[in-house]
Tab-separated table of C-alpha atoms in Angstrom:
chain	number	residue	atom	x	y	z
U	548	UNK	CA	57.843	-38.557	-13.587
U	549	UNK	CA	61.094	-38.538	-11.646
U	550	UNK	CA	62.319	-37.587	-8.177
U	551	UNK	CA	63.547	-34.233	-9.509
U	552	UNK	CA	61.737	-31.058	-8.438
U	553	UNK	CA	59.564	-29.104	-10.871
U	554	UNK	CA	62.284	-26.455	-10.880
U	555	UNK	CA	64.839	-28.934	-12.218
U	556	UNK	CA	62.235	-30.140	-14.734
U	557	UNK	CA	61.901	-26.551	-15.956
U	558	UNK	CA	65.663	-26.163	-16.345
U	559	UNK	CA	65.997	-29.481	-18.177
U	560	UNK	CA	63.135	-28.646	-20.508
U	561	UNK	CA	64.222	-25.065	-21.169
U	562	UNK	CA	67.945	-25.706	-21.579
U	563	UNK	CA	68.177	-29.146	-23.151
U	564	UNK	CA	64.929	-30.898	-24.116
U	565	UNK	CA	63.582	-27.874	-25.987
U	566	UNK	CA	66.642	-28.232	-28.246
U	567	UNK	CA	65.506	-31.780	-29.104
U	568	UNK	CA	61.745	-31.166	-29.231
U	569	UNK	CA	60.545	-27.935	-30.832
U	570	UNK	CA	58.489	-25.945	-28.325
U	571	UNK	CA	59.594	-28.146	-25.439
U	572	UNK	CA	57.958	-31.132	-23.811
U	573	UNK	CA	54.230	-31.126	-24.727
U	574	UNK	CA	53.056	-33.145	-21.713
U	575	UNK	CA	53.329	-32.571	-17.926
U	576	UNK	CA	56.724	-33.352	-16.375
U	577	UNK	CA	55.739	-34.770	-12.989
U	578	UNK	CA	57.765	-34.522	-9.807
U	579	UNK	CA	57.836	-37.322	-7.239
U	580	UNK	CA	60.444	-36.188	-4.700
U	581	UNK	CA	60.560	-38.848	-2.035
U	582	UNK	CA	59.383	-41.494	-4.461
U	583	UNK	CA	55.942	-41.864	-2.859
U	584	UNK	CA	54.114	-42.412	-6.141
U	585	UNK	CA	56.947	-44.552	-7.527
U	586	UNK	CA	56.744	-46.749	-4.445
U	587	UNK	CA	53.017	-47.342	-4.957
U	588	UNK	CA	53.745	-48.278	-8.578
U	589	UNK	CA	56.563	-50.610	-7.492
U	590	UNK	CA	59.317	-48.960	-9.514
U	591	UNK	CA	61.072	-46.803	-6.876
U	592	UNK	CA	64.601	-48.021	-6.095
U	593	UNK	CA	65.043	-47.230	-2.404
U	594	UNK	CA	68.752	-48.043	-2.392
U	595	UNK	CA	69.588	-45.738	-5.284
U	596	UNK	CA	66.950	-43.165	-4.357
U	597	UNK	CA	65.698	-42.958	-7.943
U	598	UNK	CA	62.881	-44.350	-10.044
U	599	UNK	CA	63.557	-47.080	-12.567
U	600	UNK	CA	62.252	-46.910	-16.134
U	601	UNK	CA	58.668	-47.904	-15.461
U	602	UNK	CA	56.051	-47.322	-18.158
U	603	UNK	CA	52.338	-47.877	-17.569
U	604	UNK	CA	49.548	-47.823	-20.155
U	605	UNK	CA	46.305	-46.728	-18.477
U	606	UNK	CA	42.990	-46.947	-20.338
U	607	UNK	CA	40.101	-44.417	-20.237
U	608	UNK	CA	38.573	-46.298	-17.266
U	609	UNK	CA	41.789	-45.841	-15.273
U	610	UNK	CA	42.716	-49.512	-15.626
U	611	UNK	CA	46.332	-50.565	-16.141
U	612	UNK	CA	46.477	-52.479	-19.433
U	613	UNK	CA	50.217	-53.009	-19.565
U	614	UNK	CA	53.520	-52.038	-18.020
U	615	UNK	CA	57.232	-52.415	-18.610
U	616	UNK	CA	60.081	-51.778	-16.194
U	617	UNK	CA	63.743	-51.437	-17.207
U	618	UNK	CA	66.871	-50.713	-15.202
U	619	UNK	CA	68.311	-47.234	-15.878
U	620	UNK	CA	71.030	-47.939	-18.513
U	621	UNK	CA	68.640	-49.256	-21.189
U	622	UNK	CA	66.214	-46.890	-22.889
U	623	UNK	CA	62.697	-47.639	-24.042
U	624	UNK	CA	61.253	-48.307	-27.479
U	625	UNK	CA	58.579	-45.650	-27.906
U	626	UNK	CA	57.351	-47.284	-31.126
U	627	UNK	CA	56.507	-50.449	-29.211
U	628	UNK	CA	54.573	-48.437	-26.624
U	629	UNK	CA	52.552	-46.781	-29.400
U	630	UNK	CA	51.922	-50.169	-31.034
U	631	UNK	CA	50.581	-51.546	-27.758
U	632	UNK	CA	48.270	-48.554	-27.291
U	633	UNK	CA	46.949	-49.024	-30.848
U	634	UNK	CA	46.339	-52.705	-30.108
U	635	UNK	CA	44.555	-51.986	-26.814
U	636	UNK	CA	42.426	-49.348	-28.546
U	637	UNK	CA	41.443	-51.794	-31.295
U	638	UNK	CA	40.481	-54.462	-28.773
U	639	UNK	CA	38.517	-51.928	-26.725
U	640	UNK	CA	36.677	-50.557	-29.771
U	641	UNK	CA	35.740	-54.106	-30.832
U	642	UNK	CA	34.405	-54.707	-27.290
U	643	UNK	CA	36.541	-57.831	-27.065
U	644	UNK	CA	35.358	-59.351	-30.376
U	645	UNK	CA	38.855	-59.005	-31.818
U	646	UNK	CA	42.279	-59.797	-30.411
U	647	UNK	CA	45.723	-58.898	-31.714
U	648	UNK	CA	48.087	-61.862	-32.141
U	649	UNK	CA	51.848	-61.786	-31.631
U	650	UNK	CA	53.526	-59.385	-34.050
U	651	UNK	CA	50.332	-57.470	-34.784
U	652	UNK	CA	50.596	-53.894	-35.880
U	653	UNK	CA	48.040	-51.604	-37.544
U	654	UNK	CA	46.947	-53.063	-40.879
U	655	UNK	CA	47.789	-56.634	-39.919
U	656	UNK	CA	45.196	-59.329	-39.384
U	657	UNK	CA	43.409	-59.660	-36.047
U	658	UNK	CA	41.911	-62.812	-34.574
U	659	UNK	CA	38.285	-63.295	-33.588
U	660	UNK	CA	38.288	-65.464	-30.477
U	661	UNK	CA	35.496	-68.040	-30.311
U	662	UNK	CA	34.770	-71.759	-30.497
U	663	UNK	CA	35.610	-71.927	-34.237
U	664	UNK	CA	39.097	-70.592	-33.654
U	665	UNK	CA	40.044	-73.299	-31.153
U	666	UNK	CA	42.670	-75.489	-32.795
U	667	UNK	CA	42.511	-73.393	-35.969
U	668	UNK	CA	44.826	-70.528	-35.169
U	669	UNK	CA	47.447	-72.172	-37.436
U	670	UNK	CA	45.198	-71.455	-40.424
U	671	UNK	CA	44.888	-67.790	-39.523
U	672	UNK	CA	48.328	-66.988	-38.168
U	673	UNK	CA	51.801	-68.040	-39.382
U	674	UNK	CA	54.991	-67.775	-37.345
U	675	UNK	CA	56.526	-65.247	-39.750
U	676	UNK	CA	53.708	-62.881	-38.743
U	677	UNK	CA	55.363	-62.588	-35.334
U	678	UNK	CA	58.072	-60.516	-36.992
U	679	UNK	CA	58.034	-57.264	-38.942
S	230	UNK	CA	41.716	-29.188	-15.187
S	231	UNK	CA	45.085	-28.788	-13.514
S	232	UNK	CA	45.291	-26.109	-10.851
S	233	UNK	CA	48.313	-23.816	-11.070
S	234	UNK	CA	50.632	-23.723	-8.073
S	235	UNK	CA	52.676	-20.791	-6.816
S	236	UNK	CA	56.437	-21.116	-7.109
S	237	UNK	CA	57.604	-20.681	-3.529
S	238	UNK	CA	60.708	-21.736	-1.674
S	239	UNK	CA	59.276	-25.041	-0.481
S	240	UNK	CA	59.429	-28.004	-2.816
S	241	UNK	CA	55.888	-28.910	-3.793
S	242	UNK	CA	55.115	-32.578	-3.336
S	243	UNK	CA	52.272	-34.902	-4.148
S	244	UNK	CA	51.377	-38.455	-3.247
S	245	UNK	CA	48.847	-41.206	-3.599
S	246	UNK	CA	45.199	-40.219	-3.136
S	247	UNK	CA	42.022	-42.160	-2.480
S	248	UNK	CA	43.401	-45.418	-1.170
S	249	UNK	CA	43.866	-45.302	2.620
S	250	UNK	CA	47.515	-45.234	3.602
S	251	UNK	CA	48.294	-48.465	5.395
S	252	UNK	CA	49.694	-47.940	8.878
S	253	UNK	CA	53.005	-49.635	9.443
S	254	UNK	CA	52.448	-52.490	11.848
S	255	UNK	CA	54.821	-54.222	14.203
S	256	UNK	CA	54.169	-57.460	12.406
S	257	UNK	CA	57.056	-58.020	9.992
S	258	UNK	CA	55.102	-60.389	7.775
S	259	UNK	CA	52.527	-57.707	7.070
S	260	UNK	CA	55.191	-55.199	6.108
S	261	UNK	CA	56.813	-57.604	3.669
S	262	UNK	CA	53.430	-58.352	2.136
S	263	UNK	CA	52.745	-54.680	1.521
S	264	UNK	CA	56.123	-54.002	-0.054
S	265	UNK	CA	55.876	-56.958	-2.422
S	266	UNK	CA	52.532	-55.795	-3.815
S	267	UNK	CA	53.007	-54.895	-7.459
S	268	UNK	CA	50.729	-53.219	-9.929
S	269	UNK	CA	48.555	-55.763	-11.727
S	270	UNK	CA	47.303	-55.486	-15.274
S	271	UNK	CA	43.525	-55.344	-15.516
S	272	UNK	CA	43.262	-53.490	-12.216
S	273	UNK	CA	42.836	-49.805	-11.419
S	274	UNK	CA	45.922	-47.643	-11.557
S	275	UNK	CA	46.508	-46.118	-8.091
S	276	UNK	CA	45.382	-42.492	-8.142
S	277	UNK	CA	47.854	-39.774	-7.149
S	278	UNK	CA	48.534	-36.064	-7.311
S	279	UNK	CA	51.913	-34.667	-8.232
S	280	UNK	CA	53.322	-31.227	-8.973
S	281	UNK	CA	54.427	-30.786	-12.561
S	282	UNK	CA	56.079	-28.420	-14.988
S	283	UNK	CA	53.785	-28.069	-17.986
S	284	UNK	CA	54.061	-25.527	-20.798
S	285	UNK	CA	55.811	-22.856	-18.761
S	286	UNK	CA	53.725	-23.248	-15.613
S	287	UNK	CA	53.904	-25.175	-12.365
S	288	UNK	CA	50.659	-27.127	-11.935
S	289	UNK	CA	49.209	-29.922	-9.830
S	290	UNK	CA	48.309	-33.014	-11.817
S	291	UNK	CA	45.833	-35.641	-10.625
S	292	UNK	CA	45.758	-38.941	-12.476
S	293	UNK	CA	41.982	-39.366	-12.113
S	294	UNK	CA	41.462	-36.053	-13.968
S	295	UNK	CA	42.524	-38.001	-17.060
S	296	UNK	CA	39.706	-40.568	-16.889
S	297	UNK	CA	38.263	-40.872	-20.401
S	298	UNK	CA	41.693	-40.588	-21.990
S	299	UNK	CA	44.520	-43.001	-22.637
S	300	UNK	CA	47.465	-42.232	-20.366
S	301	UNK	CA	51.099	-43.260	-20.627
S	302	UNK	CA	52.767	-42.829	-17.245
S	303	UNK	CA	56.555	-42.915	-17.532
S	304	UNK	CA	59.077	-42.982	-14.714
S	305	UNK	CA	62.787	-42.327	-15.293
S	306	UNK	CA	65.876	-42.089	-13.080
S	307	UNK	CA	66.560	-38.386	-13.333
S	308	UNK	CA	66.668	-35.149	-15.294
S	309	UNK	CA	69.820	-34.566	-17.334
S	310	UNK	CA	70.550	-38.290	-17.479
S	311	UNK	CA	71.702	-39.703	-20.775
S	312	UNK	CA	69.334	-42.500	-21.774
């Protein structure tokens, strides 16, 4: 979503993005001229008249599980967004029985929060697991 | 799910839906409070409608139509920017 009109979105998709992504952008390119939606989400920069790089993960109940906001010159890490979605999906599927510690990615060990884990995380999780 | 919109000369726009739009009050403190409200994790994402370009068509998208699915909502400064 940006402040550009849907017409500009079409031009950008047809003339540039479709050269990067075969078949063009596979998801809706939303227009927020005036920044009304961006304002509600707290990422609209009124002085510059543009939206900053806000990214919101919304679960199937419509609840915001996470967000990240960057100033325009620095791009996102899509892999990290996907990792977070995978983690939120795992936690949701376990109905809260499992949690993903720092550095978790698919295949890595999860934690099972409960009285037995209090004071014993050091047995289950080592600092090198925070890194890839 | 998403209704198609006709490409006319007017720029289609959307906006927040559901939540009542707060009237601007004379009281400065209230205004500052409203502006400083930020999205909170664990709370409902504000619903909205917005026009979109999607697979060759202009359509209206409503966030709440995506209930039951995981959604990534991304904002960016502008088309044809570099990052």
